[in-house]
């Protein structure tokens, strides 16, 4: 039934969607026709005004040099108005046939203006004047004839478009009526069908329920319904049959119970005792005689023979662990006083081998008519394994399964206990050290998870050797450890432990015959800051650890308030960055790239800036790493590509033919995916750009992360015709053997090598080698970050092809880059 309802509603919804689509299509076509009609009327008005102007000029032309002449000034004014009307008429309509006619009129108007100009400015004899006047008049007559031809074509176009528009309106109205009627009819039929399909089986079900409620358990429903109602009818009939069977059995059982009650009453006491004490060992205590019966099974559970334990209850209590005896005796006493309804207690009993076994004792008292107990009986169950399991579960809940160290929950509990101690004892000082292993992910990924686990176990054991028995080492998860140092004298003790860890931990650890090395970044939080909760102290120690890792790893830092403020600031900056992506608060600056051989502008590198509403322009180094960590970099990267293509398309329009600049865009590693190829193909098509105008800069580290897949993706990008550049070349420490395998066009020398190249011999040799390598591989070279004339001269000496840097131009806003492009346009055109 549910499927039928869904299908019916889906059909009705599809009809409505079809109606809406058809209606919108007709409205769109009608609107287009009417707009076209309005444009034709506008063209006709402009044509009429053009005709009047031409006739007025001709009239003034023939009345010139007569007593009634309008004068040369009026002829000039009318001709200028004529030129304006012709060009306005040309801009208001874009049908191909009409555009051709209008272009012709503009051409005639230009001729008309030149003819009149010759006539007005001539100073020759009268015969020449008359000839020029006749020539101007003849062009005016041609203009009038062309305008008349356009009027006839416009009249036919108006009639045709008007008829088509009114036909579309009539068709839309009829179609809308038909759709409304058909959808209403279908909806009515669906509703009637659904109502009939539901109400009839419900009525039958109500009637059958009443019959069953009246006691007619033999009644059965019809089962000829379809789908869910048919299944409901079958289940109802099965339920009715089951009730009938159960009722019959119940009557038989009642009769049997009545017969058995007499026999049960005779042995009620024995039955109660046996029922309550039939689980494992049995015991029966005669309170009047103070003698106890312990079954052979009860004694065997403790390793004793039947004759080794007598009937004195004291022998039982002597076996109970001293710490548990008082509790057992108390519960027995409470039950005898009728405070507890029964006896149930867990206690340890001494086994014959000297060990202890956990036993669960249950029992109940038998009372006389006055409610006085005269007998206790019950059972004893061995729960030693269960207790061991519970203890193991408790241990597992508070210890790390891999290293056996306390886990985060137990560590937090001990920190909380230390906080409480510090609140009670003045001068009690303790510290928390938060450790994160450096390069653990690399070890885990390269050597395997088993080796990583063994390293964690070894580190846990090694950390245990640095502390006192009263201190705690815990594994918080992953490669994070924590150390609690209690009752220290000052912060120097915590620092001493941190120094010892950083000194000894890097010693080689042998795992599976292989030496593994690791170090740790450590954050320290001291209790002197007045913590009230363990999570606060762990949080601050964690923050201090991150500051240590950010400053170069294998370091330690003591937490101070500025770290927390910095974290809050970073969190606020992250929130602002998320809003910036939604609001597109970014802008692009463009740094010119100069060709040294020809001393001309050849392109730009697009550089993103964040236009923060309160902090102003923020450089990418301050937000790109955060964007990468928060998965915000891919949308930002796509925005940069789109804006760069938009600027390039605009600059191509204002550049001389064949001299358009190129634009380079940096790609992050997270953007270097197969989807990039399709996205760039769409951008090139959208902005109608040649692929050669766009250049992609990929870092050496991105390519060498997975050379095989990178080579395939670079081949796809190159097949589009894009320029490919390796950015920051020389900083990735990659194998040069891979370089010829990539379709790279340009190597960009990192600014760290260019800086001070004129005085730094090492940098000089590195840059010389890179240029020689690029020359041998038939690649071009771009030197980045050229700041001084001396650096520029050195790069010229080394035959570096192109450079960019403040020695020429800093990064420019889009408008400034466009203005610079205008300045260099003529030079670009000549050089191309």
PDB file of C-alpha atoms in Angstrom, residues 283 285 287 290 292 294 298 302 309-333 336 343 345 347-350 356 361 376 380:
ATOM      1  CA  UNK A 283      23.393 -25.404  53.084  1.00  0.00           C
ATOM      2  CA  UNK A 285      21.057 -24.241  59.172  1.00  0.00           C
ATOM      3  CA  UNK A 287      18.685 -22.435  64.277  1.00  0.00           C
ATOM      4  CA  UNK A 290      22.610 -24.458  65.985  1.00  0.00           C
ATOM      5  CA  UNK A 292      24.349 -26.656  59.868  1.00  0.00           C
ATOM      6  CA  UNK A 294      26.743 -28.388  54.193  1.00  0.00           C
ATOM      7  CA  UNK A 298      29.434 -27.067  48.985  1.00  0.00           C
ATOM      8  CA  UNK A 302      36.530 -25.332  48.529  1.00  0.00           C
ATOM      9  CA  UNK A 309      34.025 -29.965  57.796  1.00  0.00           C
ATOM     10  CA  UNK A 310      31.514 -30.678  60.568  1.00  0.00           C
ATOM     11  CA  UNK A 311      28.087 -29.282  61.470  1.00  0.00           C
ATOM     12  CA  UNK A 312      29.227 -26.361  63.606  1.00  0.00           C
ATOM     13  CA  UNK A 313      28.334 -23.033  61.805  1.00  0.00           C
ATOM     14  CA  UNK A 314      31.518 -21.545  63.260  1.00  0.00           C
ATOM     15  CA  UNK A 315      33.571 -23.715  60.902  1.00  0.00           C
ATOM     16  CA  UNK A 316      31.875 -21.981  58.017  1.00  0.00           C
ATOM     17  CA  UNK A 317      32.560 -18.474  59.346  1.00  0.00           C
ATOM     18  CA  UNK A 318      36.179 -19.381  60.100  1.00  0.00           C
ATOM     19  CA  UNK A 319      36.703 -19.935  56.362  1.00  0.00           C
ATOM     20  CA  UNK A 320      35.440 -16.441  55.458  1.00  0.00           C
ATOM     21  CA  UNK A 321      38.048 -13.759  54.710  1.00  0.00           C
ATOM     22  CA  UNK A 322      38.442 -11.434  57.711  1.00  0.00           C
ATOM     23  CA  UNK A 323      37.544  -8.390  55.604  1.00  0.00           C
ATOM     24  CA  UNK A 324      34.292 -10.011  54.402  1.00  0.00           C
ATOM     25  CA  UNK A 325      33.069 -11.847  57.552  1.00  0.00           C
ATOM     26  CA  UNK A 326      31.451  -8.853  59.212  1.00  0.00           C
ATOM     27  CA  UNK A 327      29.406  -8.105  56.107  1.00  0.00           C
ATOM     28  CA  UNK A 328      28.125 -11.701  55.852  1.00  0.00           C
ATOM     29  CA  UNK A 329      27.172 -11.877  59.530  1.00  0.00           C
ATOM     30  CA  UNK A 330      25.420  -8.501  59.297  1.00  0.00           C
ATOM     31  CA  UNK A 331      23.234  -9.567  56.361  1.00  0.00           C
ATOM     32  CA  UNK A 332      22.277 -12.826  58.075  1.00  0.00           C
ATOM     33  CA  UNK A 333      21.312 -10.873  61.192  1.00  0.00           C
ATOM     34  CA  UNK A 336      16.628 -12.913  60.716  1.00  0.00           C
ATOM     35  CA  UNK A 343      20.271 -13.201  52.223  1.00  0.00           C
ATOM     36  CA  UNK A 345      26.231 -11.671  49.842  1.00  0.00           C
ATOM     37  CA  UNK A 347      32.588 -12.956  50.133  1.00  0.00           C
ATOM     38  CA  UNK A 348      35.932 -14.684  49.862  1.00  0.00           C
ATOM     39  CA  UNK A 349      36.385 -18.166  51.396  1.00  0.00           C
ATOM     40  CA  UNK A 350      39.713 -19.863  52.002  1.00  0.00           C
ATOM     41  CA  UNK A 356      40.842 -17.519  48.226  1.00  0.00           C
ATOM     42  CA  UNK A 361      25.775 -16.961  49.229  1.00  0.00           C
ATOM     43  CA  UNK A 376      17.907 -20.979  57.284  1.00  0.00           C
ATOM     44  CA  UNK A 380      26.533 -21.168  47.459  1.00  0.00           C
TER      45      UNK A 380
END
